[in-house]
Every structure is written in C-alpha cells, then in structure tokens.
Coordinates of N, CA, C and O and ligand atoms in Angstrom, one line a residue:
X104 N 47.2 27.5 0.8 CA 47.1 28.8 1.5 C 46.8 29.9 0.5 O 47.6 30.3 -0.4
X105 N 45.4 30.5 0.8 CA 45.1 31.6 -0.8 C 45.9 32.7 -0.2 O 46.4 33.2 -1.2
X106 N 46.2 33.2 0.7 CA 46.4 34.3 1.2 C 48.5 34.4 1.6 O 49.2 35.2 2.1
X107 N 48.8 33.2 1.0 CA 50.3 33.3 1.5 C 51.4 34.4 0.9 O 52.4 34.9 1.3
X108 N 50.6 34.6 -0.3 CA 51.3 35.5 -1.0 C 51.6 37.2 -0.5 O 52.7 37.8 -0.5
X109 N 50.4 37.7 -0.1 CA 49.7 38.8 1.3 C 50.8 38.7 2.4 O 51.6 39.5 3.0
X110 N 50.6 37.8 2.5 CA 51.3 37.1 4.1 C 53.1 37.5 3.9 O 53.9 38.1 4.7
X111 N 53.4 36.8 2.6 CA 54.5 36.5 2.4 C 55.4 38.4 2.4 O 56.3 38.8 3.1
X112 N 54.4 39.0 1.2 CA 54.9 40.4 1.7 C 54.7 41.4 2.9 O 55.2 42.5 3.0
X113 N 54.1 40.8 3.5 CA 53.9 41.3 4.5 C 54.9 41.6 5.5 O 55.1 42.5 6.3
X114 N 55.5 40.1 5.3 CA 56.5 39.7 6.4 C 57.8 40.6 6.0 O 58.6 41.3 6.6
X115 N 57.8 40.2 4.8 CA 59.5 41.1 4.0 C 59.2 42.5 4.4 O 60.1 43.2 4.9
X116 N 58.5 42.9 4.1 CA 57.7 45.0 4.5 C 58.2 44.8 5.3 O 59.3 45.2 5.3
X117 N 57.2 43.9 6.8 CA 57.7 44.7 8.0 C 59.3 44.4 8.6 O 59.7 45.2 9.5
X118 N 60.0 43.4 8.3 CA 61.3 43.0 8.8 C 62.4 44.1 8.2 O 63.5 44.2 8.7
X119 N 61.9 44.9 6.9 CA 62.4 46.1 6.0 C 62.4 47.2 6.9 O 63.4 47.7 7.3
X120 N 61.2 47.5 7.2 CA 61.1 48.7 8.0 C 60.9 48.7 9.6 O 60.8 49.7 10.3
X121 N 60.7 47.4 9.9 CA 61.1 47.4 11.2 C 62.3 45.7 11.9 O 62.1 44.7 12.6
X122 N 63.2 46.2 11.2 CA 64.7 45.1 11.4 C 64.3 45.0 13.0 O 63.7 45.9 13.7
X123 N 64.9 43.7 13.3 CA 64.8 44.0 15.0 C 66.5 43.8 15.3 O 67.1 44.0 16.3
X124 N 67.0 43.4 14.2 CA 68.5 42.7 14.6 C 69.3 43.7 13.8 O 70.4 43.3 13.8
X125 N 69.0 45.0 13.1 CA 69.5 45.7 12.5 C 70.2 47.1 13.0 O 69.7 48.2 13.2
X126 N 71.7 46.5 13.3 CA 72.6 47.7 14.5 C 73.8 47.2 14.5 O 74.1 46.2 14.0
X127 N 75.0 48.3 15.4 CA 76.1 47.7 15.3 C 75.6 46.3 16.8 O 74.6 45.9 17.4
X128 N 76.8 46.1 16.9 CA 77.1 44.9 17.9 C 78.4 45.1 18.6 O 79.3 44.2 18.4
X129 N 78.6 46.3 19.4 CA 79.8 46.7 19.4 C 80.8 45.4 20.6 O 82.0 45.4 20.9
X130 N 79.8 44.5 21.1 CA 81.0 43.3 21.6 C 80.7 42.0 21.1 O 80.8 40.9 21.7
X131 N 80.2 42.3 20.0 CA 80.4 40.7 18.9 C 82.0 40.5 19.0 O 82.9 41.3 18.9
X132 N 81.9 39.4 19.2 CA 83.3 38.4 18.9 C 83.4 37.5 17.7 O 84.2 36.6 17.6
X133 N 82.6 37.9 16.8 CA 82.5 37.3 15.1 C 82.1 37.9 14.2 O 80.9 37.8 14.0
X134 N 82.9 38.8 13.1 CA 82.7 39.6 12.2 C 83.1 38.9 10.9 O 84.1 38.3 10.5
X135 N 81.8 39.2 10.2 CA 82.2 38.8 8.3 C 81.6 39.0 7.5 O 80.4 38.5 7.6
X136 N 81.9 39.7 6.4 CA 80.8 40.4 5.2 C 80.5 39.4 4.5 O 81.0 38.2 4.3
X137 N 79.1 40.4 3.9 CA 78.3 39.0 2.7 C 78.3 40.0 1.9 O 77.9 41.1 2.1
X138 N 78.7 39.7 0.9 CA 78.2 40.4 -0.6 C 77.8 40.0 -1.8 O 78.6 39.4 -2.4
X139 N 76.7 40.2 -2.4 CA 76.0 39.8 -3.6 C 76.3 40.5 -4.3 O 75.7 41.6 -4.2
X140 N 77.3 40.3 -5.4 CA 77.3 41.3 -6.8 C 76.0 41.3 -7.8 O 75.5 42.3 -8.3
X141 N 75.6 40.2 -7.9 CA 74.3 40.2 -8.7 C 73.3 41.4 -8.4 O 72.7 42.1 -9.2
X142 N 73.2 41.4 -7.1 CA 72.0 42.5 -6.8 C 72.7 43.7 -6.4 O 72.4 44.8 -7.0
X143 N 73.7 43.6 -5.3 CA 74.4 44.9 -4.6 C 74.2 44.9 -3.9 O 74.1 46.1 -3.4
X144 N 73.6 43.7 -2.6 CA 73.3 43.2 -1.6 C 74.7 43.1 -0.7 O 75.6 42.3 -0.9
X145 N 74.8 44.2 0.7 CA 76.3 44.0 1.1 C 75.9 43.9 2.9 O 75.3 44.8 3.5
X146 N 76.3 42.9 3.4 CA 76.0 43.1 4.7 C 77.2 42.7 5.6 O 78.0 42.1 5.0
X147 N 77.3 43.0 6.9 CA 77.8 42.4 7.6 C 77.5 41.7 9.2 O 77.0 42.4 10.1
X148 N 77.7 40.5 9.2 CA 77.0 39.7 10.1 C 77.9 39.8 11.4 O 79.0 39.4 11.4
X149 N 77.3 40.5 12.6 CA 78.5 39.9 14.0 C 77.2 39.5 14.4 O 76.1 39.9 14.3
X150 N 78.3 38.1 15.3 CA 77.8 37.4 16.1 C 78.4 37.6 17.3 O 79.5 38.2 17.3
X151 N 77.9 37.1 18.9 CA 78.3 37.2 19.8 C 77.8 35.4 20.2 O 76.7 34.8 20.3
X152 N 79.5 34.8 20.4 CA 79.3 33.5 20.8 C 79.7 33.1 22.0 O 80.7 33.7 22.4
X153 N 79.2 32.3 23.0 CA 79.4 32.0 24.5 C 79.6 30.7 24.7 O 78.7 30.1 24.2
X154 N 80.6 29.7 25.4 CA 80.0 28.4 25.6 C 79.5 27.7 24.8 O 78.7 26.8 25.2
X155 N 79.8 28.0 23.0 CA 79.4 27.5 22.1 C 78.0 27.8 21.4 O 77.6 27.4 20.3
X156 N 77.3 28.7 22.2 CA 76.2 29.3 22.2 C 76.3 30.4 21.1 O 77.4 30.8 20.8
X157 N 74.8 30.9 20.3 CA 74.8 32.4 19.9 C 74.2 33.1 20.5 O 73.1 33.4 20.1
X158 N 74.5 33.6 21.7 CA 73.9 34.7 22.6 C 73.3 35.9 22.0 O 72.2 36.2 22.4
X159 N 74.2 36.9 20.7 CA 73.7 37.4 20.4 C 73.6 37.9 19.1 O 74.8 37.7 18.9
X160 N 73.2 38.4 17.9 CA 73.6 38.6 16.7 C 72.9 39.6 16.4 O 71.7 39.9 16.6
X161 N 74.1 40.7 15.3 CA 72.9 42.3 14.7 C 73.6 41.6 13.0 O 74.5 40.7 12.8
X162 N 72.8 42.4 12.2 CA 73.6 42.7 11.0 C 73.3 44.3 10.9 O 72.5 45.0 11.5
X163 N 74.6 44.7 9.8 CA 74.2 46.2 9.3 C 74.5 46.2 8.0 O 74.9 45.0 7.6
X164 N 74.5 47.0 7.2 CA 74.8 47.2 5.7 C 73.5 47.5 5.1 O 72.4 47.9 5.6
X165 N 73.8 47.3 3.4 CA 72.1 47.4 2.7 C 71.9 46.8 1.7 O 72.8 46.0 1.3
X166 N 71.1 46.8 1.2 CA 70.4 45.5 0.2 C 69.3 45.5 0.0 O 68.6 46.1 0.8
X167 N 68.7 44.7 -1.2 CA 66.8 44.6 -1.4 C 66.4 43.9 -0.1 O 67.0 43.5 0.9
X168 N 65.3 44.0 -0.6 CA 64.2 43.5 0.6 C 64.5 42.0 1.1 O 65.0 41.6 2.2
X169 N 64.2 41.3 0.1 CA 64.9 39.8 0.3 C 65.9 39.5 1.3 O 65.8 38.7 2.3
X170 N 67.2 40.6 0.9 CA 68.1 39.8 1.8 C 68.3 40.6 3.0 O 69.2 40.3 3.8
X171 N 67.6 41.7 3.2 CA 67.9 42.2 4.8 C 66.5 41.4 5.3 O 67.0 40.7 6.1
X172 N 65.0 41.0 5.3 CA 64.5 40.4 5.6 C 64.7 39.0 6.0 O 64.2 38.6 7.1
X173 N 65.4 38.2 5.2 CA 66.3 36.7 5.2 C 66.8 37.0 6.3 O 66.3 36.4 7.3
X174 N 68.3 38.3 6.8 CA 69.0 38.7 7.7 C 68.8 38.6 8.9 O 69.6 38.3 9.9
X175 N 67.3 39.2 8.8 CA 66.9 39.4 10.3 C 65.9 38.4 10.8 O 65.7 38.2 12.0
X176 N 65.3 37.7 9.8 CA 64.3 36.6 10.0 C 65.4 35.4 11.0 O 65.2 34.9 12.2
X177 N 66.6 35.3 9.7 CA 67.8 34.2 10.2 C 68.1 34.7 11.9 O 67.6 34.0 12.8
X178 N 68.6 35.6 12.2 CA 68.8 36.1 13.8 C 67.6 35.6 14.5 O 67.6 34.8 15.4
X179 N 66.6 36.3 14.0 CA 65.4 35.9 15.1 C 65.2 34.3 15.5 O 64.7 33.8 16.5
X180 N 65.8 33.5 14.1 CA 66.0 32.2 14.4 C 67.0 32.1 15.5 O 66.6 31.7 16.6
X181 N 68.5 32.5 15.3 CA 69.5 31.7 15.9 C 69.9 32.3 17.1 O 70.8 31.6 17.5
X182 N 69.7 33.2 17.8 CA 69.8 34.1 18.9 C 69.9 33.1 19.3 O 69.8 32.2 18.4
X183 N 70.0 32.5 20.8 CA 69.7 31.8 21.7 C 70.4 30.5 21.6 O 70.8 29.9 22.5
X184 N 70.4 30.3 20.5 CA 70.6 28.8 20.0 C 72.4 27.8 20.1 O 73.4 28.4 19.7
X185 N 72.6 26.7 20.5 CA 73.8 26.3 20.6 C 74.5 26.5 18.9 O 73.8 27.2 18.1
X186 N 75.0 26.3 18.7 CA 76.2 26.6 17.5 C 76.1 25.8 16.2 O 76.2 26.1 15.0
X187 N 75.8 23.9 17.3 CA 75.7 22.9 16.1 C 73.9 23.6 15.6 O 73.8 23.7 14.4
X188 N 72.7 23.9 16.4 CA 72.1 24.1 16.3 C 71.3 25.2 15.3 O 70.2 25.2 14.7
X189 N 72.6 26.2 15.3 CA 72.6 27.0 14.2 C 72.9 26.5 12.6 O 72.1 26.6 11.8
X190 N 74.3 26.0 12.4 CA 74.3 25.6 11.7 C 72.9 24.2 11.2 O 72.6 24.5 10.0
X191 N 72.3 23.5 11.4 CA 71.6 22.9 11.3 C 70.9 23.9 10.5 O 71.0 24.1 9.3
X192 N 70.1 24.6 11.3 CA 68.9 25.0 10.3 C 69.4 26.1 9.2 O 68.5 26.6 8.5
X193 N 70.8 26.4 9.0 CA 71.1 26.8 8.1 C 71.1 26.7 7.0 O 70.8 27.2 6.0
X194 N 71.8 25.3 7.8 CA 71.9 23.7 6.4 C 70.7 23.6 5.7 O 70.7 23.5 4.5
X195 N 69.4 23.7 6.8 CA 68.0 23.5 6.3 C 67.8 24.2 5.4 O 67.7 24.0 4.2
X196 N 67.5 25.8 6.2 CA 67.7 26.8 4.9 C 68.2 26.9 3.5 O 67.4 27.4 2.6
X197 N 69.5 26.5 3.2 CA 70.3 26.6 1.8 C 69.6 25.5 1.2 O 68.9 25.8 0.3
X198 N 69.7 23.8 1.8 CA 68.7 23.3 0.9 C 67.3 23.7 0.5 O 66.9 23.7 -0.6
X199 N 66.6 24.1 1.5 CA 65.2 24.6 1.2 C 65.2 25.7 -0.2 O 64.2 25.7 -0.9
X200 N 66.4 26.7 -0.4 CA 66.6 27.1 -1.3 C 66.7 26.5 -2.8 O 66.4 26.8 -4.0
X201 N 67.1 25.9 -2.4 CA 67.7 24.4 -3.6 C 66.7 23.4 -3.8 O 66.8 22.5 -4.7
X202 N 65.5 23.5 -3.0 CA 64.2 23.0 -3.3 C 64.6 21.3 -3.1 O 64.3 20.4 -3.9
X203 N 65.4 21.3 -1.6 CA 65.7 19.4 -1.3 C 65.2 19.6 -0.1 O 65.5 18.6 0.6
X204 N 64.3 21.0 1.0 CA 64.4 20.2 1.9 C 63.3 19.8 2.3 O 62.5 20.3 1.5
X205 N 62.5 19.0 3.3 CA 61.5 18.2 3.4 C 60.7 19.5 3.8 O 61.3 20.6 3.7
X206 N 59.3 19.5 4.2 CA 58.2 19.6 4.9 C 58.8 20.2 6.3 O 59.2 21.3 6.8
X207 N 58.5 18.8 6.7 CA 58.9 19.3 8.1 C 60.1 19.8 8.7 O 59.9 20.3 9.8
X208 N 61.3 19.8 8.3 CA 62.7 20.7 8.3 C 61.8 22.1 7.5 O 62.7 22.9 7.8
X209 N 61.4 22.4 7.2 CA 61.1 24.0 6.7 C 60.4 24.0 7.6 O 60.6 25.2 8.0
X210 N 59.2 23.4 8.7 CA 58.8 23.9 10.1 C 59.9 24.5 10.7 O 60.0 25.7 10.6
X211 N 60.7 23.9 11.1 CA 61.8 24.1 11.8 C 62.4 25.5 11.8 O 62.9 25.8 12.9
X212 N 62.4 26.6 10.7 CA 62.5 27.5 10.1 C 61.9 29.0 10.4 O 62.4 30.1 10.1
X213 N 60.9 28.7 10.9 CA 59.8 29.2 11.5 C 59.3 30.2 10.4 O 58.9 29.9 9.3
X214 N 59.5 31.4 10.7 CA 59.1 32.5 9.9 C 59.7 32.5 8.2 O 59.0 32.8 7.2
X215 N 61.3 32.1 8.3 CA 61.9 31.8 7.5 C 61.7 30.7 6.3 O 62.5 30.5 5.4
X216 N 60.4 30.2 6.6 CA 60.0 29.0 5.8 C 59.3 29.9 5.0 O 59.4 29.3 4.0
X217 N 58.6 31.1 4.8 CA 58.0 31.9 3.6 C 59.0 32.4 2.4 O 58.5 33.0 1.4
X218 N 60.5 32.2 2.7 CA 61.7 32.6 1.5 C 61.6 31.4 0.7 O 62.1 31.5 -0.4
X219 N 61.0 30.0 1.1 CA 60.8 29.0 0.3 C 60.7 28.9 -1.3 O 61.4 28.2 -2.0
X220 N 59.7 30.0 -1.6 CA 59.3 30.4 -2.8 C 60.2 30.7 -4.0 O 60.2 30.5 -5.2
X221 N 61.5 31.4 -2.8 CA 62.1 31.5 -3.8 C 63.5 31.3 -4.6 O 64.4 31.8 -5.2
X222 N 63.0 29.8 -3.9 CA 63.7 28.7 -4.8 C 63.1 29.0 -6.4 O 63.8 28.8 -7.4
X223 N 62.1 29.3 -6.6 CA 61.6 29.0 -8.2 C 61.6 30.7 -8.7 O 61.0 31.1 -9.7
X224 N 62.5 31.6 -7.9 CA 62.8 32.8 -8.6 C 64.5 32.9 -8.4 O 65.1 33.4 -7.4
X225 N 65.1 32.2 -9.8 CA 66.8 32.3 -9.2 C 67.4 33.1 -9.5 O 68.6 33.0 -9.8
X226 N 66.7 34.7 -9.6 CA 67.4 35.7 -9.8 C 67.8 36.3 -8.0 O 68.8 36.9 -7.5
X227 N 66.7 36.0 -7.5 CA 67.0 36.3 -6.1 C 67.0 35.6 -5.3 O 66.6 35.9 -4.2
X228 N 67.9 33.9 -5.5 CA 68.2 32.9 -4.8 C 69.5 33.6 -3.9 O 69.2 33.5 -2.7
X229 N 70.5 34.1 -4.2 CA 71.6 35.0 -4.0 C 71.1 35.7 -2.8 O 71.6 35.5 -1.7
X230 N 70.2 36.7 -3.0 CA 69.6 37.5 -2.1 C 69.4 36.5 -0.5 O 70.2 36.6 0.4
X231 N 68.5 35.9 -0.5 CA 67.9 35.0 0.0 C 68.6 34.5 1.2 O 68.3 34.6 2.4
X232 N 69.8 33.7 0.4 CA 70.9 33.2 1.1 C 72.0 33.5 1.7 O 72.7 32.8 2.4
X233 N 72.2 35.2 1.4 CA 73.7 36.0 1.7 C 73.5 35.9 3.2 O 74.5 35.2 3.6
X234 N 72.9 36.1 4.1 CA 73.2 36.0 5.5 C 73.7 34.6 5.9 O 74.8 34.3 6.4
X235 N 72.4 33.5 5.5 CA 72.8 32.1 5.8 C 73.9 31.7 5.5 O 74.3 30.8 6.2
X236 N 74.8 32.2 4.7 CA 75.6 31.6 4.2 C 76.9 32.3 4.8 O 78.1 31.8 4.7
X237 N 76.6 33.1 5.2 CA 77.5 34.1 6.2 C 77.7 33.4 7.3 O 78.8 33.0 7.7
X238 N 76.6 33.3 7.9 CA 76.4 32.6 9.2 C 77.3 31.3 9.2 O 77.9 31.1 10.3
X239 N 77.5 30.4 8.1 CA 77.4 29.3 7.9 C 79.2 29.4 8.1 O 79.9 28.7 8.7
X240 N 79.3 30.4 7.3 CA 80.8 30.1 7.2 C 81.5 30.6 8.5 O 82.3 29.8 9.0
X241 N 81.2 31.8 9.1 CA 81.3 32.0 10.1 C 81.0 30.8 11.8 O 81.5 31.2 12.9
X242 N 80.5 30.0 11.7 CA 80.3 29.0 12.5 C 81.3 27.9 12.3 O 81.9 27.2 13.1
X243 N 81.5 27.7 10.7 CA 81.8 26.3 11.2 C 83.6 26.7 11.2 O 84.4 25.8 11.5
X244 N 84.0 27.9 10.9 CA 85.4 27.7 11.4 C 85.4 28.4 13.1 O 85.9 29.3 13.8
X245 N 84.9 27.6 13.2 CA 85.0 27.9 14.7 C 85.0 26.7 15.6 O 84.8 26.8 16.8
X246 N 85.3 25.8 15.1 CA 85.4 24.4 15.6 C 87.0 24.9 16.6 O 88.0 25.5 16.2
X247 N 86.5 24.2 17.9 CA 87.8 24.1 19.0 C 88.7 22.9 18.5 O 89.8 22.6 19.2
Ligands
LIG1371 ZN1 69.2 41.3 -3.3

C-alpha cells in the first residue's frame, strides 16, 4: 500500500480532532486510569457493562495523538461487543504491538490495524497501548 502512510495520518488527525468516544460517561459502571509516564499520556476509561455486554464506553483525559486516537479507535471497536469478545481483540491488539499477531487477527481490528506500525517505533509502543491495556485490566476483573 504506497499510500498507507497518508492514510495512516489521516486517521490519527481525524480521531484527534474529531474523538467520537471522547466525554464523561456519567452512568458508566467501570472506571480506571491509564497513565504513561514516558510520554504524559493520562486517560481515563469508563465503561458501561450489561449482561456481560459493553453497551457503552467514553474516555477523557489527554495525551499525544497516538494514544487518544488508539482510545477512540479501541471504543469504536468494542461498543456493542460481549466482554469475552472484548477482551479478545485486545489480546489481538497488544500482541499486534509485540509484532506476534497473524494477518488475519489484525483484520479483526478494523481501523485499529493501522497502530501496527508501531510496533517498530518503541518509543510510542506505550502510547499505543494505554487504553488497551486499560480495557484489558478492567474486563477481566470482572469475572462473576
Ligand atoms: Zn503518548
């Protein structure tokens, strides 16, 4: 793809300046901060969970482009989605960072398969992953 690179900022620009998941969440029932010392990347993720479900999710806080784009890309994934389901492509995600995950699991990713890259810049591997990894922790202590 000659043009991925265009593409690739394009997508980080507009998720910057136009967040769609970026607000409070004033009846989230799952709150928990991410923070990156490396950069000064600080957010906090609520989720709203139902029936095991993620019905709904905002983040707020601030940070580089990277990781509020990652933030909102990740929601626009998991909205909707059952819980194990979430975690899954999380899982996907953080390996994809770590440059183990296949081809076709980074389909799975949708939009979020363009942070791929930057697996091979590990100054903003951190960035990258602060939501995912929020999410991540946030889900799985949630086992009934
Ligand atoms: Zn950052």
């Amino acid at each position: 793809m000659a043009d991925n690179r265009a593409f690739y900022n394009e997508i980080l620009i507009d998720h910057n300046m136009h967040p769609g998941h970026k607000h409070e969440l004033p009846d989230a029932d799952m709150e928990m901060r991410g923070y990156n010392p490396t950069c000064g990347d600080d957010i906090t993720l609520r989720l709203k969970v139902e029936n095991d479900v993620v019905v709904d999710g905002a983040f707020t806080g601030s940070g580089c482009a990277i990781s509020q784009a990652s933030a909102d890309m990740m929601l626009d994934l998991v909205i909707g989605k059952p819980r194990e389901e979430a975690l899954h492509l999380a899982d996907i995600f953080l390996r994809m960072i770590k440059g183990t995950a296949t081809e076709d699991e980074i389909d799975e990713l949708e939009e979020a398969g363009i942070l791929k890259d930057v697996s091979h810049m590990p100054a903003r591997v951190k960035c990258a992953v602060l939501g995912w990894h929020t999410l991540e922790q946030m889900l799985d202590g949630e086992e009934e």
